[in-house]
mmCIF file of C-alpha atoms in Angstrom:
data_model
loop_
_atom_site.group_PDB
_atom_site.id
_atom_site.type_symbol
_atom_site.label_atom_id
_atom_site.label_comp_id
_atom_site.label_asym_id
_atom_site.label_seq_id
_atom_site.Cartn_x
_atom_site.Cartn_y
_atom_site.Cartn_z
ATOM 1 C CA UNK J 1 0.131 0.087 0.177
ATOM 2 C CA UNK J 2 1.429 3.418 -1.011
ATOM 3 C CA UNK J 3 0.793 6.434 1.478
ATOM 4 C CA UNK J 4 -0.182 9.612 -0.053
ATOM 5 C CA UNK J 5 -0.628 12.850 2.354
ATOM 6 C CA UNK J 6 -3.296 14.986 2.217
ATOM 7 C CA UNK J 7 -3.148 18.518 3.971
ATOM 8 C CA UNK J 8 -6.339 19.954 4.509
ATOM 9 C CA UNK J 9 -6.816 23.889 4.435
ATOM 10 C CA UNK J 10 -8.083 25.553 7.557
ATOM 11 C CA UNK J 11 -11.859 24.650 7.907
ATOM 12 C CA UNK J 12 -12.090 22.231 5.533
ATOM 13 C CA UNK J 13 -11.940 18.859 7.217
ATOM 14 C CA UNK J 14 -15.378 17.901 6.012
ATOM 15 C CA UNK J 15 -13.950 18.189 2.545
ATOM 16 C CA UNK J 16 -11.203 15.295 2.792
ATOM 17 C CA UNK J 17 -11.430 13.068 -0.181
ATOM 18 C CA UNK J 18 -13.232 9.665 0.250
ATOM 19 C CA UNK J 19 -14.361 6.910 -1.727
ATOM 20 C CA UNK J 20 -18.122 6.468 -1.644
ATOM 21 C CA UNK J 21 -17.860 2.586 -1.994
ATOM 22 C CA UNK J 22 -14.770 0.625 -0.744
ATOM 23 C CA UNK J 23 -14.170 -1.088 -4.095
ATOM 24 C CA UNK J 24 -14.280 2.528 -6.076
ATOM 25 C CA UNK J 25 -11.333 3.554 -8.007
ATOM 26 C CA UNK J 26 -11.760 7.235 -7.304
ATOM 27 C CA UNK J 27 -11.772 9.354 -4.367
ATOM 28 C CA UNK J 28 -14.735 12.089 -4.634
ATOM 29 C CA UNK J 29 -13.567 15.501 -4.477
ATOM 30 C CA UNK J 30 -15.799 18.319 -2.937
ATOM 31 C CA UNK J 31 -16.150 22.153 -3.644
ATOM 32 C CA UNK J 32 -14.808 24.317 -0.939
ATOM 33 C CA UNK J 33 -16.740 27.329 -2.274
ATOM 34 C CA UNK J 34 -20.366 28.202 -3.292
ATOM 35 C CA UNK J 35 -20.010 29.278 -7.130
ATOM 36 C CA UNK J 36 -21.864 29.829 -10.179
ATOM 37 C CA UNK J 37 -21.197 27.876 -13.605
ATOM 38 C CA UNK J 38 -22.049 30.033 -16.533
ATOM 39 C CA UNK J 39 -22.929 28.364 -19.886
ATOM 40 C CA UNK J 40 -20.041 28.040 -22.109
ATOM 41 C CA UNK J 41 -17.019 29.282 -19.510
ATOM 42 C CA UNK J 42 -14.592 27.377 -17.208
ATOM 43 C CA UNK J 43 -14.193 28.133 -13.757
ATOM 44 C CA UNK J 44 -11.674 26.855 -11.198
ATOM 45 C CA UNK J 45 -13.505 25.539 -8.153
ATOM 46 C CA UNK J 46 -11.251 24.627 -5.240
ATOM 47 C CA UNK J 47 -11.298 21.669 -3.315
ATOM 48 C CA UNK J 48 -9.836 22.215 0.035
ATOM 49 C CA UNK J 49 -6.882 20.370 0.114
ATOM 50 C CA UNK J 50 -3.195 19.961 -0.774
ATOM 51 C CA UNK J 51 -1.520 16.625 -1.715
ATOM 52 C CA UNK J 52 2.044 15.347 -1.614
ATOM 53 C CA UNK J 53 2.390 12.506 -4.040
ATOM 54 C CA UNK J 54 5.397 10.201 -3.992
ATOM 55 C CA UNK J 55 7.503 10.705 -6.845
ATOM 56 C CA UNK J 56 6.516 8.329 -9.754
ATOM 57 C CA UNK J 57 2.676 8.972 -8.985
ATOM 58 C CA UNK J 58 0.405 11.263 -10.243
ATOM 59 C CA UNK J 59 -3.515 12.295 -9.309
ATOM 60 C CA UNK J 60 -5.730 12.128 -12.142
ATOM 61 C CA UNK J 61 -8.700 14.479 -11.911
ATOM 62 C CA UNK J 62 -11.787 13.285 -13.533
ATOM 63 C CA UNK J 63 -15.222 14.332 -14.183
ATOM 64 C CA UNK J 64 -18.436 12.740 -12.488
ATOM 65 C CA UNK J 65 -20.615 10.790 -14.834
ATOM 66 C CA UNK J 66 -23.667 12.344 -13.184
ATOM 67 C CA UNK J 67 -22.976 15.913 -13.467
ATOM 68 C CA UNK J 68 -22.248 15.254 -17.370
ATOM 69 C CA UNK J 69 -25.174 13.349 -18.084
ATOM 70 C CA UNK J 70 -27.657 15.557 -16.185
ATOM 71 C CA UNK J 71 -26.281 18.909 -16.369
ATOM 72 C CA UNK J 72 -23.881 18.946 -18.979
ATOM 73 C CA UNK J 73 -20.674 19.497 -16.943
ATOM 74 C CA UNK J 74 -17.457 18.406 -17.831
ATOM 75 C CA UNK J 75 -13.889 19.325 -17.174
ATOM 76 C CA UNK J 76 -11.981 21.289 -19.506
ATOM 77 C CA UNK J 77 -8.562 19.499 -19.268
ATOM 78 C CA UNK J 78 -9.872 16.029 -18.453
ATOM 79 C CA UNK J 79 -8.078 14.058 -16.888
ATOM 80 C CA UNK J 80 -6.070 16.931 -15.489
ATOM 81 C CA UNK J 81 -2.925 16.055 -13.782
ATOM 82 C CA UNK J 82 -1.684 16.594 -10.380
ATOM 83 C CA UNK J 83 2.111 15.996 -10.474
ATOM 84 C CA UNK J 84 4.394 14.885 -7.570
ATOM 85 C CA UNK J 85 6.051 18.024 -6.985
ATOM 86 C CA UNK J 86 2.764 20.377 -6.593
ATOM 87 C CA UNK J 87 2.223 21.636 -3.204
ATOM 88 C CA UNK J 88 -0.696 24.047 -3.960
ATOM 89 C CA UNK J 89 -4.459 23.483 -3.103
ATOM 90 C CA UNK J 90 -5.997 20.882 -5.599
ATOM 91 C CA UNK J 91 -8.751 22.595 -7.870
ATOM 92 C CA UNK J 92 -11.034 21.386 -10.285
ATOM 93 C CA UNK J 93 -11.377 23.259 -13.945
ATOM 94 C CA UNK J 94 -15.085 22.620 -14.675
ATOM 95 C CA UNK J 95 -16.860 23.737 -17.707
ATOM 96 C CA UNK J 96 -20.802 24.291 -18.240
ATOM 97 C CA UNK J 97 -21.502 22.892 -21.649
ATOM 98 C CA UNK J 98 -25.331 23.433 -21.029
ATOM 99 C CA UNK J 99 -27.502 26.273 -21.478
ATOM 100 C CA UNK J 100 -28.300 27.273 -18.038
ATOM 101 C CA UNK J 101 -26.224 28.490 -15.005
ATOM 102 C CA UNK J 102 -25.391 25.758 -12.467
ATOM 103 C CA UNK J 103 -24.933 26.454 -8.973
ATOM 104 C CA UNK J 104 -22.336 24.463 -7.060
ATOM 105 C CA UNK J 105 -22.629 24.767 -3.035
ATOM 106 C CA UNK J 106 -19.812 24.095 -0.732
ATOM 107 C CA UNK J 107 -19.120 20.455 0.162
ATOM 108 C CA UNK J 108 -20.947 19.075 -2.927
ATOM 109 C CA UNK J 109 -19.125 16.449 -5.065
ATOM 110 C CA UNK J 110 -17.727 18.106 -8.303
ATOM 111 C CA UNK J 111 -15.056 15.334 -9.503
ATOM 112 C CA UNK J 112 -13.181 12.206 -8.859
ATOM 113 C CA UNK J 113 -9.569 11.694 -8.335
ATOM 114 C CA UNK J 114 -7.399 8.739 -9.156
ATOM 115 C CA UNK J 115 -4.017 7.846 -7.933
ATOM 116 C CA UNK J 116 -1.897 6.327 -10.554
ATOM 117 C CA UNK J 117 1.749 4.759 -10.593
ATOM 118 C CA UNK J 118 3.297 5.944 -13.392
ATOM 119 C CA UNK J 119 5.746 3.648 -15.623
ATOM 120 C CA UNK J 120 9.466 4.545 -15.704
ATOM 121 C CA UNK J 121 9.794 5.630 -19.492
ATOM 122 C CA UNK J 122 12.881 6.843 -21.472
ATOM 123 C CA UNK J 123 12.381 8.608 -24.618
ATOM 124 C CA UNK J 124 14.605 7.751 -27.346
ATOM 125 C CA UNK J 125 15.254 9.564 -30.721
ATOM 126 C CA UNK J 126 14.926 7.358 -33.800
ATOM 127 C CA UNK J 127 14.913 8.465 -37.680
ATOM 128 C CA UNK J 128 12.831 5.389 -38.422
ATOM 129 C CA UNK J 129 9.693 3.749 -36.742
ATOM 130 C CA UNK J 130 8.370 0.375 -37.266
ATOM 131 C CA UNK J 131 5.370 -0.417 -39.573
ATOM 132 C CA UNK J 132 2.269 -0.941 -38.073
ATOM 133 C CA UNK J 133 -1.473 -2.069 -39.455
ATOM 134 C CA UNK J 134 -2.636 1.427 -38.704
ATOM 135 C CA UNK J 135 0.407 3.628 -39.956
ATOM 136 C CA UNK J 136 -0.400 7.334 -39.820
ATOM 137 C CA UNK J 137 -4.126 7.205 -39.758
ATOM 138 C CA UNK J 138 -5.626 8.883 -36.647
ATOM 139 C CA UNK J 139 -8.424 11.528 -35.958
ATOM 140 C CA UNK J 140 -11.326 9.334 -37.115
ATOM 141 C CA UNK J 141 -9.558 7.664 -40.092
ATOM 142 C CA UNK J 142 -11.188 4.209 -38.831
ATOM 143 C CA UNK J 143 -14.812 5.596 -39.642
ATOM 144 C CA UNK J 144 -17.944 6.427 -37.508
ATOM 145 C CA UNK J 145 -18.875 2.814 -36.615
#
């Protein structure tokens, strides 16, 4: 088991990230503030805590499916990445793709956080890449179906 340190901002203990169910992949993140999300705009929502990730790990901030389906809310940079060296407050960049304003209340669940171990990777320069069945096809080249 890997230990990850969480430091709560003053007055934010009730916002500590928790899993709704024991076997969930992600920890729920809650809003530290009351806020209004305006249609067609991104808003940074603070989550009330700082995190110390071990080197070789990241925290991925992901949207909540219910907010996406029911209210057209998404995360602008999804998934967002919290790097191991970052020590500031975790924030969630929310985007309102709907037509109506959406009010967020302090303590409301706004996103999910997954802690991931990163593989050790070395990028190597190469003038030649091996052939593949896909080749350079991308951006919808396989069709709609």
